[in-house]
PDB file of C-alpha atoms in Angstrom:
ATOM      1  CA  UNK A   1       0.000   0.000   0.000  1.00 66.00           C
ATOM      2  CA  UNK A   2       1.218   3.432  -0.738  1.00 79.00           C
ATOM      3  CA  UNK A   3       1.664   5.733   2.179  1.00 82.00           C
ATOM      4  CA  UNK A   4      -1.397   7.892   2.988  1.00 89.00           C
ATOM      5  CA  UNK A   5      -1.370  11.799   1.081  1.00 95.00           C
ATOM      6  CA  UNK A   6      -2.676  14.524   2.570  1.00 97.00           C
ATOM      7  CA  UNK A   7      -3.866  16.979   0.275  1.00 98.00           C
ATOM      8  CA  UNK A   8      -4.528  20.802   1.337  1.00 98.00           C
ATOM      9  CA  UNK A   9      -7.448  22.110  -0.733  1.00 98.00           C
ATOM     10  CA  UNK A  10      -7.375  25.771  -0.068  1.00 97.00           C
ATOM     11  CA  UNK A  11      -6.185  25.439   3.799  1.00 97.00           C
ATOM     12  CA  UNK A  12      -8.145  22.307   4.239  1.00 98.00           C
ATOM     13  CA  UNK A  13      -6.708  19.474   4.765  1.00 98.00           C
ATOM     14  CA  UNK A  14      -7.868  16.333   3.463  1.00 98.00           C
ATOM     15  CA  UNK A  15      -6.853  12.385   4.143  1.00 98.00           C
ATOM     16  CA  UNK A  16      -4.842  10.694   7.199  1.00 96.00           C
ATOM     17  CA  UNK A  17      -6.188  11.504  10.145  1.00 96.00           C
ATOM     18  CA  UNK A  18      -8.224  14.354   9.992  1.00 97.00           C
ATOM     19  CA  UNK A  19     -11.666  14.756  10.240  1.00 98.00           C
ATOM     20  CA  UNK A  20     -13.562  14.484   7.342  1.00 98.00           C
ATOM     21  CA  UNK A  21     -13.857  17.126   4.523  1.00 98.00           C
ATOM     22  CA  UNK A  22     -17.581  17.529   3.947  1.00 98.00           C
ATOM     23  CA  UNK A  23     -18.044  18.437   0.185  1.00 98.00           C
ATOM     24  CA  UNK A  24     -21.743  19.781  -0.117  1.00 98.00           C
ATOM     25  CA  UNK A  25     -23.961  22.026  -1.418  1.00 98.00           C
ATOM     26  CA  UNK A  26     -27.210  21.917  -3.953  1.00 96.00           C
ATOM     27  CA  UNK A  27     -26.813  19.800  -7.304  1.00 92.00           C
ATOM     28  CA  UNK A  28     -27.243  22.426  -9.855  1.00 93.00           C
ATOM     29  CA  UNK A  29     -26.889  26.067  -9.424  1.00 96.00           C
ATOM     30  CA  UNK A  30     -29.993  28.103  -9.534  1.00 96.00           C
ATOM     31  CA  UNK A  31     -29.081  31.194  -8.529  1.00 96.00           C
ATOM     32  CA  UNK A  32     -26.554  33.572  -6.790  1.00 97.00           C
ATOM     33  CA  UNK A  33     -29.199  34.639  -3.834  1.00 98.00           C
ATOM     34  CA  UNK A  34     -29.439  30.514  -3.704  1.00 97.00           C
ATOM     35  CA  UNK A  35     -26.072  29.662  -3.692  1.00 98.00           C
ATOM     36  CA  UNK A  36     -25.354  32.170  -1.072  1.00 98.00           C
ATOM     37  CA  UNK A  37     -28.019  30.864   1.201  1.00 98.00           C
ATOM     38  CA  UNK A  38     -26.893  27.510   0.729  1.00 98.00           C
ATOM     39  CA  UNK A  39     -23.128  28.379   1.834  1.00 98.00           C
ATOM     40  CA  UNK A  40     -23.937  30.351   4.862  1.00 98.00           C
ATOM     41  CA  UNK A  41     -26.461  27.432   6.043  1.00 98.00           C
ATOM     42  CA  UNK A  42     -23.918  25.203   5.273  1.00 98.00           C
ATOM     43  CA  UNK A  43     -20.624  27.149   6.744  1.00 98.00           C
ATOM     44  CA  UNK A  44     -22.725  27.202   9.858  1.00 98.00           C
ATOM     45  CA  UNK A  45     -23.302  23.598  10.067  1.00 98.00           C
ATOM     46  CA  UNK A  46     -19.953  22.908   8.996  1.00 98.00           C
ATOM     47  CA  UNK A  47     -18.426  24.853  12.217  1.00 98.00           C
ATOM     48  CA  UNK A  48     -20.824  23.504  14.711  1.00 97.00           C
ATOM     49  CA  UNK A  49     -19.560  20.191  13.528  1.00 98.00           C
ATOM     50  CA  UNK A  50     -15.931  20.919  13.354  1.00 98.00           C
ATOM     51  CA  UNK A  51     -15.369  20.647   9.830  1.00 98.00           C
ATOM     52  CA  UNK A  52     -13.879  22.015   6.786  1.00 98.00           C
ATOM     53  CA  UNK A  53     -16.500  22.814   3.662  1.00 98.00           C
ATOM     54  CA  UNK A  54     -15.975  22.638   0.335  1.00 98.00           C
ATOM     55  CA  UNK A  55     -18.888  24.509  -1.657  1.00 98.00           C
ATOM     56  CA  UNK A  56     -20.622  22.062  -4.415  1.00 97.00           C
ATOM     57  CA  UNK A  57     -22.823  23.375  -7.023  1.00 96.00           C
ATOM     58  CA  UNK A  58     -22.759  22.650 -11.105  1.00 94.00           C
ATOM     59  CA  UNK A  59     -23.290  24.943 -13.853  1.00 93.00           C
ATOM     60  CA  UNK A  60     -24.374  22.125 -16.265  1.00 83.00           C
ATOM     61  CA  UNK A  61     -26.090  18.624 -15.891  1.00 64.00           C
ATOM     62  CA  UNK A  62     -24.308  17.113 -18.990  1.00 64.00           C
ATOM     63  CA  UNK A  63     -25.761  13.465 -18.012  1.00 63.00           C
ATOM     64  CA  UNK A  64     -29.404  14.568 -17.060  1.00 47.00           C
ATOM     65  CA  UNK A  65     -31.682  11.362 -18.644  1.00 49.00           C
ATOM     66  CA  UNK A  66     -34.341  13.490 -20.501  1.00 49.00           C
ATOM     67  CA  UNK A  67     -33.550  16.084 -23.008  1.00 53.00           C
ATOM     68  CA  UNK A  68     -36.125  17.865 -21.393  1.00 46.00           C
ATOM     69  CA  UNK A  69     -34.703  18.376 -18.140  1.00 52.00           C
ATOM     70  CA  UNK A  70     -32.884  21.443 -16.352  1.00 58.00           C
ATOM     71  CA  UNK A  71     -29.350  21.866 -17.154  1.00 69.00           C
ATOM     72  CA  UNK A  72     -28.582  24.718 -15.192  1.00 71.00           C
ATOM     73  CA  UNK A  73     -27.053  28.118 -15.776  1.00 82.00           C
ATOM     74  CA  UNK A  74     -23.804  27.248 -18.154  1.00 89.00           C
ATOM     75  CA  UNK A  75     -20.429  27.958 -17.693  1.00 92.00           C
ATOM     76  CA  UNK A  76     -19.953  31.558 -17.720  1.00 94.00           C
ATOM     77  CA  UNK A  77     -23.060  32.377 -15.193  1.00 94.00           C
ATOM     78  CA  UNK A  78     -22.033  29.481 -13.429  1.00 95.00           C
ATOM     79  CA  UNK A  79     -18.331  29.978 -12.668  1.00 97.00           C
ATOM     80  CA  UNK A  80     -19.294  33.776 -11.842  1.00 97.00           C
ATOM     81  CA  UNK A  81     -21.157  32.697  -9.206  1.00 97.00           C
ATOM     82  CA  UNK A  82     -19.013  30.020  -7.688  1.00 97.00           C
ATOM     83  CA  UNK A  83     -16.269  32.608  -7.936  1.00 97.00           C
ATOM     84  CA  UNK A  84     -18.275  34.606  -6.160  1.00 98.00           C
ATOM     85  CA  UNK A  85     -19.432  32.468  -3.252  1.00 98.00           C
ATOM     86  CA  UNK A  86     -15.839  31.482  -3.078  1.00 97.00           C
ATOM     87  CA  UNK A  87     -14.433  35.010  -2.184  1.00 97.00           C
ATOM     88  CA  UNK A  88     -17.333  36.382  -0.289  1.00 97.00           C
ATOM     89  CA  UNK A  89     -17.275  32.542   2.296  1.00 97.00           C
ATOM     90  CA  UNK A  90     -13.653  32.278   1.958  1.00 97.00           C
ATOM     91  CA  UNK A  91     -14.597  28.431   1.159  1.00 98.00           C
ATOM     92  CA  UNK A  92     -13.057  26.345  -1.201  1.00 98.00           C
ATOM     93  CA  UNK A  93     -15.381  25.306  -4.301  1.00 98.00           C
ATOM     94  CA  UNK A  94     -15.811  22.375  -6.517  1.00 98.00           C
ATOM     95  CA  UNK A  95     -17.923  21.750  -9.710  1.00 97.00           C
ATOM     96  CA  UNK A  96     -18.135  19.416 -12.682  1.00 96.00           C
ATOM     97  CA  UNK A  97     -16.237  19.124 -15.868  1.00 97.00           C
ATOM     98  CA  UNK A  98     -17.710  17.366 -18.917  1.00 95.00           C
ATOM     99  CA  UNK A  99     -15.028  18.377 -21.737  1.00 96.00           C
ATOM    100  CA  UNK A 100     -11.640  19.306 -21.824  1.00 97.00           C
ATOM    101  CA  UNK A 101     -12.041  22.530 -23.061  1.00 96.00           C
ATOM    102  CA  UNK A 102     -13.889  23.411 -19.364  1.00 96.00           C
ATOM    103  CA  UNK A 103     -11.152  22.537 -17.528  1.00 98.00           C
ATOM    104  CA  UNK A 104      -8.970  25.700 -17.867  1.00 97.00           C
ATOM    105  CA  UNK A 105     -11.477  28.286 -17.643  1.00 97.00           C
ATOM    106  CA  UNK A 106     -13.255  26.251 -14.493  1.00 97.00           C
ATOM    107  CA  UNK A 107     -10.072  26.517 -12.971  1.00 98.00           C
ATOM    108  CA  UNK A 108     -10.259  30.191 -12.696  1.00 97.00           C
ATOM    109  CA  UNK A 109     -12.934  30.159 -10.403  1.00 97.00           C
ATOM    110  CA  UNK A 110     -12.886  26.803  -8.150  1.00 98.00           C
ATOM    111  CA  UNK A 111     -10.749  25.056  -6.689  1.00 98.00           C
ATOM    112  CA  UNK A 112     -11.691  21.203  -7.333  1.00 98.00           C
ATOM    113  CA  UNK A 113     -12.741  19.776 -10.394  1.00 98.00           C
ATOM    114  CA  UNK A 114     -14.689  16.699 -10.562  1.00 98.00           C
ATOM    115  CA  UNK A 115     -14.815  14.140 -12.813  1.00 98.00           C
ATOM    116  CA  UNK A 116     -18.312  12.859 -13.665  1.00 96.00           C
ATOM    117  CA  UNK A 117     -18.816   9.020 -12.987  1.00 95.00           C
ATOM    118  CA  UNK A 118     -19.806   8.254 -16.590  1.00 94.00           C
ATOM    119  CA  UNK A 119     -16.362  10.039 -17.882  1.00 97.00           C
ATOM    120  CA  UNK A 120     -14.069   8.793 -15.083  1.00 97.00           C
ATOM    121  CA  UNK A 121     -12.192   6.784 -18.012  1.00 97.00           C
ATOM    122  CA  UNK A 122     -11.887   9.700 -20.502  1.00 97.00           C
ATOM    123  CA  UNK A 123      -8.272   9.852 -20.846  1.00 98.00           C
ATOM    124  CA  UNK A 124      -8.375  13.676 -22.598  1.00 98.00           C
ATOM    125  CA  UNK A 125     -10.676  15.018 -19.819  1.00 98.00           C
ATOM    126  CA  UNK A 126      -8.781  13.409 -17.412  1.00 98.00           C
ATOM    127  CA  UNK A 127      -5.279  14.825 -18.577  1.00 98.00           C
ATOM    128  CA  UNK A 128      -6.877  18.391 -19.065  1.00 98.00           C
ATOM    129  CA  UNK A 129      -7.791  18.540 -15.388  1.00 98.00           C
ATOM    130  CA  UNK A 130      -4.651  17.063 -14.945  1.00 98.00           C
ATOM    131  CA  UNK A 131      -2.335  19.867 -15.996  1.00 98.00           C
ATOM    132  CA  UNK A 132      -4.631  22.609 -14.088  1.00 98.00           C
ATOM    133  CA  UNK A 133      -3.075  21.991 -11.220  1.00 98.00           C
ATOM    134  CA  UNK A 134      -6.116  22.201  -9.182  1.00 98.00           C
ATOM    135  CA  UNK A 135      -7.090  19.115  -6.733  1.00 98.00           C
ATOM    136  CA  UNK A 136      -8.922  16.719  -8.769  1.00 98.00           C
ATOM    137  CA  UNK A 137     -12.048  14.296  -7.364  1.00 98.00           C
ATOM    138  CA  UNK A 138     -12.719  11.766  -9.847  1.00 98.00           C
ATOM    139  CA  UNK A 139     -16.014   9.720  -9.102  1.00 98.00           C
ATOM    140  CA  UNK A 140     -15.769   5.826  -9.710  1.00 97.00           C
ATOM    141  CA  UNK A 141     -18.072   4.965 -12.409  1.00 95.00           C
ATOM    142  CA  UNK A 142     -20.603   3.132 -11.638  1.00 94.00           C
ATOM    143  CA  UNK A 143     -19.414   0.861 -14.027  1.00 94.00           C
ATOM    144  CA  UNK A 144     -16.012   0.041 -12.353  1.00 96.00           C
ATOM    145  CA  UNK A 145     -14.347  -2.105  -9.899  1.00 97.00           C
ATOM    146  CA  UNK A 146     -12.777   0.082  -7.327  1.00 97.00           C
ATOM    147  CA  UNK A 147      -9.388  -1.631  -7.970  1.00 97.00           C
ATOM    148  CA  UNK A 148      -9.405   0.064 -11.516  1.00 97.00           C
ATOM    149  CA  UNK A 149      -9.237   3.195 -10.426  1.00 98.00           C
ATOM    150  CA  UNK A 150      -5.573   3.100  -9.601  1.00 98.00           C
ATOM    151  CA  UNK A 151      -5.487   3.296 -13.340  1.00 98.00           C
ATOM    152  CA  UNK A 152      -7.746   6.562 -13.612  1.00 98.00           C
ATOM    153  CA  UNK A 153      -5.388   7.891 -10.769  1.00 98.00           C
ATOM    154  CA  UNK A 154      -2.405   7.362 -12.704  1.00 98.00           C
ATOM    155  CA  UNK A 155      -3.565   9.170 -15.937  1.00 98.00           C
ATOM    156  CA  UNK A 156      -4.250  12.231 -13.988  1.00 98.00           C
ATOM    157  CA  UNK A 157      -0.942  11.785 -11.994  1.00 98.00           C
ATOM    158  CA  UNK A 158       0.783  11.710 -15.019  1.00 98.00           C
ATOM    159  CA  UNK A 159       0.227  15.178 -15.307  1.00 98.00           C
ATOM    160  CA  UNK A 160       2.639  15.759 -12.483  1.00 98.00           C
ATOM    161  CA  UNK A 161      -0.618  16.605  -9.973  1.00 98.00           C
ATOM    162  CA  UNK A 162      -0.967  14.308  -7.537  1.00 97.00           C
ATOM    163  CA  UNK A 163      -4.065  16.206  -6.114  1.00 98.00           C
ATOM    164  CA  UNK A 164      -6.447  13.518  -6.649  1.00 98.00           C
ATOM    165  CA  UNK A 165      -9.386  12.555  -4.655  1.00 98.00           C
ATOM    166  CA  UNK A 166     -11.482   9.023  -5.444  1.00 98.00           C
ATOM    167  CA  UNK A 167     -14.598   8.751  -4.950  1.00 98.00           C
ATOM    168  CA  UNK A 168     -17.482   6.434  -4.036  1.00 97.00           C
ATOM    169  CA  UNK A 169     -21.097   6.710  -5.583  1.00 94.00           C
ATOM    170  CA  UNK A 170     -22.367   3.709  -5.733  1.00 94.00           C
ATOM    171  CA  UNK A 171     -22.052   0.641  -8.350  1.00 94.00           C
ATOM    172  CA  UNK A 172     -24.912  -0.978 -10.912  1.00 91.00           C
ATOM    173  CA  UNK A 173     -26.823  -3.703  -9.578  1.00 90.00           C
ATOM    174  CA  UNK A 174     -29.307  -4.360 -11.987  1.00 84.00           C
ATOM    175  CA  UNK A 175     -31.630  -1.638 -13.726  1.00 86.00           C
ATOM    176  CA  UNK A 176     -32.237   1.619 -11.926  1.00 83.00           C
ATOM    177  CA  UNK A 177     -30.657   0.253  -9.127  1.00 87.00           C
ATOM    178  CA  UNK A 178     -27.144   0.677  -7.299  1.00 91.00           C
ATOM    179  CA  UNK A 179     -26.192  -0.642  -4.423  1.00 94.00           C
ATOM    180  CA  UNK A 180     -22.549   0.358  -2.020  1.00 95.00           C
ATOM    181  CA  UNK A 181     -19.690  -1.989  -1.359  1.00 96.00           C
ATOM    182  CA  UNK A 182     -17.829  -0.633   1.374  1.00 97.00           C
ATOM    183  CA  UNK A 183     -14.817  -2.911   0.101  1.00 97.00           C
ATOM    184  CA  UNK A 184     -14.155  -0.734  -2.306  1.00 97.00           C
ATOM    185  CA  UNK A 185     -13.149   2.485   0.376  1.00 98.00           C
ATOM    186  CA  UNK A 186     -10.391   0.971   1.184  1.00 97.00           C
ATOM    187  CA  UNK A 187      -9.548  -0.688  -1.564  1.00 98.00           C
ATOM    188  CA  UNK A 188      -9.077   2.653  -3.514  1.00 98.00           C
ATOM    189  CA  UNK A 189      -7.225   3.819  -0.626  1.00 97.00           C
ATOM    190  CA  UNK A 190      -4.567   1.317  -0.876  1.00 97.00           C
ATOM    191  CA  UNK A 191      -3.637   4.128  -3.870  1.00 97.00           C
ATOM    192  CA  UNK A 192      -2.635   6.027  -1.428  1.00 97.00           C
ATOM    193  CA  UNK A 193      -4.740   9.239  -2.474  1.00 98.00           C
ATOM    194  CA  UNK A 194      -7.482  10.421  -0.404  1.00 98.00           C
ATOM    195  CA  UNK A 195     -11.215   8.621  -0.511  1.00 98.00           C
ATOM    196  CA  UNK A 196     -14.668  10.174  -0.788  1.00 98.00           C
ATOM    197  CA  UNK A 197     -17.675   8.713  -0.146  1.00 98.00           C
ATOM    198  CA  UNK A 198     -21.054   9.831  -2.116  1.00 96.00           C
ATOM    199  CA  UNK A 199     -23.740   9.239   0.429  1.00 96.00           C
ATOM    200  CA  UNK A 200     -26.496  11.088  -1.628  1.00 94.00           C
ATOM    201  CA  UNK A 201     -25.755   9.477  -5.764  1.00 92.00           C
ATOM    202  CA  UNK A 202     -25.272   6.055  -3.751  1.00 93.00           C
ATOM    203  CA  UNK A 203     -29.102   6.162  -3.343  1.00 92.00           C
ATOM    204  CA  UNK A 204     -29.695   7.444  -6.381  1.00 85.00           C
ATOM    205  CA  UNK A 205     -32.395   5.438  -8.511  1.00 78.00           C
ATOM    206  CA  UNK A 206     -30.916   6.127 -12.033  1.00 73.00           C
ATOM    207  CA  UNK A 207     -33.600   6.855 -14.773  1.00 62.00           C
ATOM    208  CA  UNK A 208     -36.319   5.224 -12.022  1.00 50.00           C
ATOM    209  CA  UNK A 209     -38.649   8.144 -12.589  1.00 56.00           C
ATOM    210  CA  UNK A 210     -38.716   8.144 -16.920  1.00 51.00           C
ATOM    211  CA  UNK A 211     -37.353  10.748 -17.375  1.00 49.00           C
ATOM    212  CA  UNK A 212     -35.277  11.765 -14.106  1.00 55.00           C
ATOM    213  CA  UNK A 213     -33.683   9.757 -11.366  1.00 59.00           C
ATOM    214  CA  UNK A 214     -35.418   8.748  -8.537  1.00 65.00           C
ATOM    215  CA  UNK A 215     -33.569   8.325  -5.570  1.00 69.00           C
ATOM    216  CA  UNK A 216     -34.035   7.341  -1.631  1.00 82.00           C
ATOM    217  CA  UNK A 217     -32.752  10.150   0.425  1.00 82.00           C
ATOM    218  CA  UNK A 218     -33.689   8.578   3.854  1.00 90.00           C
ATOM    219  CA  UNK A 219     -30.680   5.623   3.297  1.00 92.00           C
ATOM    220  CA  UNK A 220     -27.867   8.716   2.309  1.00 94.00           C
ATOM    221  CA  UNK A 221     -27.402   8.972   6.791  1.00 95.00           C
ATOM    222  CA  UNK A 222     -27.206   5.201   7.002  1.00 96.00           C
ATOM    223  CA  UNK A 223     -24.585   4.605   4.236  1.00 96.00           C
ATOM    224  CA  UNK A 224     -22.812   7.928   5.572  1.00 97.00           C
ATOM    225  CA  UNK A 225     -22.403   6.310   9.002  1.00 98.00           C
ATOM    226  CA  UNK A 226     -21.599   2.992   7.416  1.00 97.00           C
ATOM    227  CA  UNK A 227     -18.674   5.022   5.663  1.00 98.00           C
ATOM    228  CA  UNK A 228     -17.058   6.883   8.693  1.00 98.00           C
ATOM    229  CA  UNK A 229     -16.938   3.574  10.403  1.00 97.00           C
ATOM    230  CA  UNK A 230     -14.876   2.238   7.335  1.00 97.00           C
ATOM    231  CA  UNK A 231     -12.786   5.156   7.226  1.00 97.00           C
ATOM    232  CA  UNK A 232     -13.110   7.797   4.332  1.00 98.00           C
ATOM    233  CA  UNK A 233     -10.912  11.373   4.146  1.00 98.00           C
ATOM    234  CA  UNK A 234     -14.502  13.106   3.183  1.00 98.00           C
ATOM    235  CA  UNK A 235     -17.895  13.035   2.315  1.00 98.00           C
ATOM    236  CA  UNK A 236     -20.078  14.370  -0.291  1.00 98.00           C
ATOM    237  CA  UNK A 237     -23.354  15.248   0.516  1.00 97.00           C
ATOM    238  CA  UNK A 238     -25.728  17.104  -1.644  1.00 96.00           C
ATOM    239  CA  UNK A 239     -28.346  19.569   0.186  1.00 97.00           C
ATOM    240  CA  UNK A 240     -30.580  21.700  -0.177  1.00 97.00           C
ATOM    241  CA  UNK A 241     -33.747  23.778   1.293  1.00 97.00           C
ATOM    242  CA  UNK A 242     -36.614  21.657  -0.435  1.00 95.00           C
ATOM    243  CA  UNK A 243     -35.641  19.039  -2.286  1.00 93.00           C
ATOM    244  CA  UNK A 244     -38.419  17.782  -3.438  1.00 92.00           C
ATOM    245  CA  UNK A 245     -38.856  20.912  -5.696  1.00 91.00           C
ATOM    246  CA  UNK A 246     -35.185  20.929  -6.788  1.00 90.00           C
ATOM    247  CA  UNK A 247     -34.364  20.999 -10.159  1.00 88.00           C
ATOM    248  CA  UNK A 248     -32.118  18.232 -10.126  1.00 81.00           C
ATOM    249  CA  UNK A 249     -31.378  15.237  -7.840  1.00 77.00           C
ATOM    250  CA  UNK A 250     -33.934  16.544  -5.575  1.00 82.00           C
ATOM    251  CA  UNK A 251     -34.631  12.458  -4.457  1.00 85.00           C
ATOM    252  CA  UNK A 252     -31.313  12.095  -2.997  1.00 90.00           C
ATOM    253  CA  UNK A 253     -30.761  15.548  -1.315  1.00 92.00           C
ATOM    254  CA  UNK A 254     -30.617  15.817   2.354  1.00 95.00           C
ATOM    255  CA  UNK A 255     -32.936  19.085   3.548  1.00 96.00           C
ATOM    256  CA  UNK A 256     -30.016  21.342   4.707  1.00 97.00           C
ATOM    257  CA  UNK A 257     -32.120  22.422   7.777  1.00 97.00           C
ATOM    258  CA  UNK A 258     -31.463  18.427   9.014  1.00 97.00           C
ATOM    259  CA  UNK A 259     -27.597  18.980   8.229  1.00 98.00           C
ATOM    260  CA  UNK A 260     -26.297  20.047  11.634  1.00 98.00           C
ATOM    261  CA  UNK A 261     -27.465  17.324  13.736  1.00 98.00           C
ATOM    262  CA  UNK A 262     -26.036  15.036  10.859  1.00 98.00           C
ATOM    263  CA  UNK A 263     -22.913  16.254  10.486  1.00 98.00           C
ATOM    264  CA  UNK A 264     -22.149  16.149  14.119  1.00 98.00           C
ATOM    265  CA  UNK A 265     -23.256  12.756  14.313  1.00 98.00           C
ATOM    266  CA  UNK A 266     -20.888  11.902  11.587  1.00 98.00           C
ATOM    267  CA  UNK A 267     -17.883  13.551  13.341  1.00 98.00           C
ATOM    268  CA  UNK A 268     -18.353  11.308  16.090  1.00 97.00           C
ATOM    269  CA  UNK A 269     -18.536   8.023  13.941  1.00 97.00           C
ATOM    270  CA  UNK A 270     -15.266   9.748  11.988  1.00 98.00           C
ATOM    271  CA  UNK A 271     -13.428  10.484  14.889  1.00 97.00           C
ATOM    272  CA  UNK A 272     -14.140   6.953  16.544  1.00 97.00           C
ATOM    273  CA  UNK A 273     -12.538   5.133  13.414  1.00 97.00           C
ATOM    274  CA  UNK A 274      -9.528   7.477  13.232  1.00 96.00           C
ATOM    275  CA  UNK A 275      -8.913   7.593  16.880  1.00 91.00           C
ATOM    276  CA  UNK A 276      -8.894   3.768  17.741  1.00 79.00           C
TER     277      UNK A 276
END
């Protein structure tokens, strides 16, 4: 096994022994007003818990399953407003990248970039994100065994960044259906780069409502708990203030009002596994 990184992501650090990173925020950006609403709720819940936040939001829903359903703002709008939440929080950010030619200009204006699940073997997209420099979470396709993504690490690593998170969301079991195998946390850590676990996607019902994902939000805790007890570096939780009348992913999203209580619970599970 390669020794444990640490990786600082804008004065947070995240792997070894210290507590989790929560990465979090709503699905798809809606607004600035929103956005800002969603930090402060979730900078305060973050500091009651006694953990670092990195801001999640997208500016485009490249993999939505209808052709008919909300994308989101786009790029420019989008990385304006991260950009903005970013300076005015003094929080790291993260988004999504679906082409190479995003990477650059997302760059500017967050300081993760993640790989989407369904491109997590896209060699171009993976060496563009690469060669930003900027910390990179790549999200195990649902598609792969977790032992394969040593190989997704590598491309990226080849870039000379070794700011690489991996991450969790679940694997296909079936039709509109995933299902989590913890194995696979510490499998991918035996890479040596930092894990994430996806509590929200992991109960994600792909395509189970036509034409959008269902999803069963009230299993995200459980499999959060079940993932501080294996021993992740952070978690990524989507939120938001009514999810049932989100615009995306509303099914999995955890009500942000019922993310204090959580993330203190999850401290203590988190600090229990890295303290025994």
């Amino acid at each position: 096994m390669t020794d444990p990184k640490i990786i600082d992501i804008a004065g947070i650090p995240v792997g070894g022994t210290n507590p989790y990173a929560l990465i979090s925020g709503p699905c798809q950006l809606e607004s600035l007003d929103h956005a800002r609403m969603m930090a402060e709720k979730l900078m305060e819940a973050c500091a009651s818990a006694g953990v670092g936040l990195i801001f999640k939001a997208s500016y485009d829903k490249a993999n939505r399953s209808s052709i008919t359903t909300q994308r989101g703002l786009g790029m420019e709008e989008g990385l304006r407003i991260l950009s903005q939440i970013r300076e005015e929080f003094g929080c790291p950010v993260l988004t999504d990248v679906h082409d190479p030619s995003h990477c650059a200009p997302a760059a500017e204006a967050v300081d993760v970039l993640q790989i989407p699940a369904f491109l997590c073997r896209q060699t171009d997209l993976l060496l563009a994100a690469g060669k930003t420099g900027r910390a990179i979470n790549v999200k195990k396709g649902q598609f792969l065994a977790p032992w394969d993504m040593a190989n997704v690490a590598e491309k990226v690593a080849s870039t000379g960044n070794e700011n690489i998170l991996l991450c969790d969301r679940g694997t296909s079991f079936g039709y509109n259906a995933l299902v989590s195998d913890f194995r696979g946390l510490p499998i991918m850590a035996q890479t040596g780069y930092p894990v994430v676990f996806d509590a929200t996607h992991s109960v994600q019902q792909p395509g189970g409502h036509g034409a959008t994902s269902g999803g069963q939000r009230e299993f995200a805790p459980v499999l959060a708990r079940a993932a501080c007890a294996v021993g992740i570096s952070a978690l990524f939780i989507e939120s938001h203030q009514d999810p049932d009348n989100a615009p995306s992913d509303g099914p999995n999203m955890i009500p942000v009002d019922q993310m204090p209580a959580l993330l203190s619970e999850l401290r203590r599970y988190d600090d229990l596994t890295k303290n025994r």
